[in-house]
Amino acid sequence: MVVELFVGLPAVLQALLGTLFTWGMTAAGAALVFLTKKVPRRLLDSMLGFAAGVMIAASFWSLLAPAIELSARGPLPEWFPPLLGFLAGGVFLRLVDRLLPHLHPGLPMSDAEGIETSWRRSVLLILAITLHNIPEGLAIGVAFGAVAAGIPEASLGAAVALAIGIGLQNFPEGTAVSMPLRREGFSRSRSFFWGQLSAVVEPVAAVVGAAAVVLVQPLLPYALAFAAGAMIFVVAEELIPEAKRGSPDIAAIALMVGFAVMMTLDVALG
């Protein structure tokens, strides 16, 4: 039923609609600030672990697996395009991570990353989540672009499943921005506004990714693997360490659940 809503639409519009959903889920997570001032640490750990599991599963089933299948039809060894794209995605996120000033929730200002800046703590908190939304939007755009390009290995159901999965894991990301801002002294409405705005890069990245793949089809296996590498970097560098700071066992169980949910979505819809 959900897949039918996307049938017949241009790839760029499909990608835009998919990421408007993920943006909405970020807003829903940020809206928790209207209900409470603080999310229990164990709940936050489980939400972050779930998000990590979703992203790991999506990186393989929705991105890497199709990239490998596509590469088998090309002139290069089938492992080369996925390998190059995957590593490039991780390197790109690492470079952005080192250059863009940001601060992960729960850490002191002395642990801020990126180039030195006089920006306020609240701005750095917002940028930390915004940075991680770039590969998610790109992944959705590339997935819908592959369908429009007529690639047999790509399916509309799989692209929709990816958007749903990323939307589910965006919920805790919205919470992870709005709650710290509330504790910083922001009003509930301002905390919500900046929390949902952290996902504004997703529609932009999705449109760019979809358009690029449609226009330059040989880039597809590299683009799919690039998005996967960027997402895995986010999981390894941020989500898992953050989730394990509180309740490692709960985070691990939630990661397994998130992985299972995304795997089921991809298989069922794709």
Coordinates of C-alpha atoms in Angstrom, one line a residue:
M1 CA 0.0 0.0 0.0
V2 CA 2.8 2.4 1.0
V3 CA 4.8 1.5 -2.1
E4 CA 1.9 2.3 -4.4
L5 CA 2.0 6.0 -3.3
F6 CA 5.4 6.3 -5.1
V7 CA 4.6 4.5 -8.3
G8 CA 4.8 6.6 -11.4
L9 CA 6.5 9.6 -9.7
P10 CA 9.8 11.0 -10.9
A11 CA 12.8 9.8 -8.9
V12 CA 13.7 13.2 -7.5
L13 CA 10.1 13.6 -6.2
Q14 CA 10.1 10.1 -4.8
A15 CA 13.3 10.9 -3.0
L16 CA 11.9 14.2 -1.7
L17 CA 8.8 12.5 -0.4
G18 CA 10.8 9.8 1.3
T19 CA 13.0 12.2 3.1
L20 CA 10.0 14.4 4.0
F21 CA 8.8 11.4 6.0
T22 CA 12.2 10.9 7.6
W23 CA 12.2 14.7 8.5
G24 CA 8.8 14.2 10.0
M25 CA 10.0 11.4 12.2
T26 CA 12.9 13.6 13.4
A27 CA 10.3 16.3 14.2
A28 CA 8.2 13.6 16.1
G29 CA 11.3 12.7 18.2
A30 CA 12.1 16.4 18.9
A31 CA 8.5 16.9 20.0
L32 CA 9.1 14.8 23.1
V33 CA 10.5 18.0 24.5
F34 CA 6.9 19.2 25.0
L35 CA 6.1 16.2 27.2
T36 CA 9.2 16.0 29.4
K37 CA 12.4 17.7 30.3
K38 CA 14.5 14.5 30.4
V39 CA 14.4 11.1 28.7
P40 CA 15.5 8.2 30.9
R41 CA 19.1 7.2 30.0
R42 CA 18.1 3.6 29.5
L43 CA 15.4 4.6 27.0
L44 CA 17.8 6.8 25.2
D45 CA 20.4 4.1 25.0
S46 CA 17.8 1.7 23.6
M47 CA 16.7 4.2 21.0
L48 CA 20.2 4.9 19.9
G49 CA 21.0 1.2 19.8
F50 CA 17.9 0.6 17.6
A51 CA 19.0 3.4 15.3
A52 CA 22.4 1.8 14.9
G53 CA 20.9 -1.6 14.1
V54 CA 18.6 -0.1 11.4
M55 CA 21.5 1.7 9.8
I56 CA 23.8 -1.3 9.7
A57 CA 21.1 -3.5 8.1
A58 CA 20.2 -0.8 5.6
S59 CA 23.8 -0.3 4.7
F60 CA 24.0 -3.9 3.6
W61 CA 20.6 -4.9 2.2
S62 CA 19.6 -1.6 0.7
L63 CA 23.0 -0.3 -0.5
L64 CA 26.0 -2.7 -0.5
A65 CA 24.2 -5.8 -1.8
P66 CA 22.8 -4.0 -4.8
A67 CA 26.2 -2.3 -5.4
I68 CA 27.9 -5.7 -5.5
E69 CA 25.3 -7.1 -7.9
L70 CA 25.6 -4.1 -10.2
S71 CA 29.4 -4.4 -10.2
A72 CA 29.2 -8.0 -11.4
R73 CA 28.0 -6.7 -14.8
G74 CA 30.8 -4.2 -15.2
P75 CA 34.3 -4.5 -16.7
L76 CA 36.1 -4.2 -13.3
P77 CA 36.3 -6.9 -10.6
E78 CA 33.0 -7.0 -8.9
W79 CA 34.5 -6.3 -5.5
F80 CA 36.3 -3.1 -6.7
P81 CA 33.4 -0.5 -7.1
P82 CA 31.8 -1.4 -3.7
L83 CA 35.1 -1.4 -1.9
L84 CA 36.2 1.9 -3.3
G85 CA 32.8 3.5 -2.7
F86 CA 32.5 2.1 0.8
L87 CA 35.9 3.4 1.9
A88 CA 35.4 6.7 0.2
G89 CA 32.1 7.2 2.1
G90 CA 33.9 6.6 5.4
V91 CA 36.8 8.9 4.5
F92 CA 34.4 11.6 3.4
L93 CA 32.5 11.5 6.7
R94 CA 35.8 11.5 8.6
L95 CA 37.0 14.6 6.8
V96 CA 33.8 16.4 7.5
D97 CA 33.8 15.2 11.1
R98 CA 37.3 16.7 11.5
L99 CA 36.5 20.0 9.9
L100 CA 32.9 20.8 10.9
P101 CA 32.7 22.1 14.5
H102 CA 30.3 20.0 16.5
L103 CA 29.6 18.5 19.9
H104 CA 28.0 15.2 20.7
P105 CA 25.2 15.3 23.3
G106 CA 26.2 14.7 26.9
L107 CA 29.9 15.8 26.4
P108 CA 31.6 18.9 27.8
M109 CA 32.7 21.7 25.5
S110 CA 36.3 20.5 25.9
D111 CA 35.3 17.5 23.8
A112 CA 34.0 19.5 20.9
E113 CA 35.3 18.2 17.5
G114 CA 36.2 19.9 14.3
I115 CA 38.1 23.2 13.9
E116 CA 38.2 25.5 16.8
T117 CA 35.3 28.0 17.0
S118 CA 33.6 30.4 19.3
W119 CA 30.2 29.0 18.4
R120 CA 27.8 28.4 21.2
R121 CA 27.4 24.9 22.7
S122 CA 23.8 24.7 21.4
V123 CA 24.9 25.3 17.8
L124 CA 27.6 22.6 18.1
L125 CA 25.0 20.1 19.4
I126 CA 22.7 20.8 16.4
L127 CA 25.6 20.4 13.9
A128 CA 26.5 17.0 15.4
I129 CA 23.2 15.5 14.4
T130 CA 22.9 17.5 11.1
L131 CA 26.3 16.0 10.0
H132 CA 25.0 12.5 10.5
N133 CA 21.8 13.1 8.5
I134 CA 23.8 13.8 5.3
P135 CA 24.5 10.1 4.4
E136 CA 21.0 9.1 5.3
G137 CA 19.5 11.5 2.8
L138 CA 22.0 10.5 0.2
A139 CA 21.2 6.8 0.7
I140 CA 17.5 7.4 0.1
G141 CA 18.1 9.5 -3.0
V142 CA 20.5 7.0 -4.5
A143 CA 18.1 4.1 -3.8
F144 CA 15.2 5.9 -5.6
G145 CA 17.5 7.0 -8.4
A146 CA 18.6 3.4 -9.0
V147 CA 14.9 2.4 -9.5
A148 CA 14.3 5.3 -12.0
A149 CA 17.5 4.3 -13.9
G150 CA 15.9 0.9 -14.5
I151 CA 18.5 -1.1 -12.7
P152 CA 17.1 -4.7 -12.3
E153 CA 18.8 -5.1 -8.9
A154 CA 16.9 -2.1 -7.5
S155 CA 13.3 -2.1 -6.5
L156 CA 10.8 0.6 -5.5
G157 CA 9.9 -1.5 -2.5
A158 CA 13.4 -1.6 -1.2
A159 CA 13.8 2.1 -1.6
V160 CA 10.6 2.7 0.3
A161 CA 11.8 0.2 3.0
L162 CA 15.0 2.2 3.3
A163 CA 13.1 5.4 3.8
I164 CA 10.9 3.8 6.4
G165 CA 13.9 2.3 8.3
I166 CA 15.8 5.6 8.3
G167 CA 12.6 7.4 9.4
L168 CA 12.3 5.0 12.4
Q169 CA 15.9 5.7 13.5
N170 CA 15.5 9.4 13.0
F171 CA 13.1 9.6 15.9
P172 CA 15.8 9.2 18.6
E173 CA 18.0 11.7 16.7
G174 CA 15.4 14.4 17.0
T175 CA 15.1 13.6 20.7
A176 CA 18.9 13.7 21.0
V177 CA 19.0 17.3 19.8
S178 CA 15.9 18.8 21.5
M179 CA 16.4 17.4 25.0
P180 CA 20.0 18.8 25.4
L181 CA 18.9 22.2 24.1
R182 CA 16.1 22.2 26.6
R183 CA 18.6 21.5 29.4
E184 CA 20.7 24.4 27.9
G185 CA 17.9 26.8 28.7
F186 CA 16.0 26.9 25.4
S187 CA 12.3 27.1 25.5
R188 CA 10.3 24.0 24.5
S189 CA 9.3 25.6 21.2
R190 CA 12.9 26.6 20.3
S191 CA 14.2 23.2 21.3
F192 CA 11.7 21.5 19.1
F193 CA 12.4 23.9 16.2
W194 CA 16.1 23.3 16.2
G195 CA 15.7 19.6 16.8
Q196 CA 13.5 19.0 13.7
L197 CA 15.7 21.4 11.7
S198 CA 18.7 19.1 12.1
A199 CA 17.1 16.8 9.5
V200 CA 16.7 19.5 6.8
V201 CA 19.8 18.3 5.0
E202 CA 18.2 14.9 4.3
P203 CA 15.8 16.2 1.5
V204 CA 18.6 18.2 0.0
A205 CA 21.0 15.2 0.0
A206 CA 18.3 12.9 -1.3
V207 CA 17.4 15.1 -4.3
V208 CA 21.1 15.5 -5.2
G209 CA 21.7 11.8 -4.9
A210 CA 18.7 10.8 -7.0
A211 CA 19.5 13.4 -9.7
A212 CA 23.1 12.3 -9.9
V213 CA 22.4 8.7 -10.3
V214 CA 19.7 9.2 -13.0
L215 CA 22.0 11.5 -15.0
V216 CA 25.2 9.4 -14.5
Q217 CA 24.2 5.7 -14.2
P218 CA 27.8 4.3 -14.2
L219 CA 28.2 6.0 -10.8
L220 CA 25.5 3.9 -9.2
P221 CA 27.5 1.1 -7.6
Y222 CA 30.0 3.6 -6.3
A223 CA 27.2 5.9 -5.0
L224 CA 25.4 3.0 -3.2
A225 CA 28.6 1.9 -1.5
F226 CA 29.6 5.5 -0.7
A227 CA 26.3 6.0 1.2
A228 CA 26.8 2.7 3.0
G229 CA 30.3 3.6 4.0
A230 CA 29.2 7.0 5.3
M231 CA 26.3 5.4 7.3
I232 CA 28.6 2.7 8.9
F233 CA 31.0 5.5 9.9
V234 CA 28.2 7.3 11.7
V235 CA 27.2 4.1 13.5
A236 CA 30.8 3.2 14.6
E237 CA 31.9 6.7 15.4
E238 CA 28.8 8.1 17.2
L239 CA 25.7 5.9 17.7
I240 CA 27.3 2.8 19.3
P241 CA 29.8 4.7 21.6
E242 CA 27.0 7.0 22.7
A243 CA 24.5 4.2 23.4
K244 CA 27.1 2.2 25.3
R245 CA 28.0 5.1 27.7
G246 CA 24.9 4.3 29.7
S247 CA 23.5 0.7 29.4
P248 CA 25.7 -1.4 27.1
D249 CA 23.5 -4.5 27.4
I250 CA 20.3 -2.6 26.6
A251 CA 21.9 -0.9 23.7
A252 CA 23.2 -4.2 22.3
I253 CA 19.7 -5.8 22.5
A254 CA 18.1 -2.7 20.9
L255 CA 20.7 -2.9 18.1
M256 CA 19.7 -6.5 17.4
V257 CA 16.1 -5.5 17.3
G258 CA 16.7 -2.5 15.0
F259 CA 18.8 -4.7 12.6
A260 CA 16.0 -7.3 12.5
V261 CA 13.3 -4.7 11.8
M262 CA 15.2 -3.2 8.9
M263 CA 16.1 -6.6 7.5
T264 CA 12.5 -7.6 7.6
L265 CA 11.3 -4.4 6.0
D266 CA 13.8 -4.7 3.2
V267 CA 13.0 -8.4 2.5
A268 CA 9.3 -7.9 2.8
L269 CA 9.0 -4.8 0.7
G270 CA 12.0 -5.3 -1.6

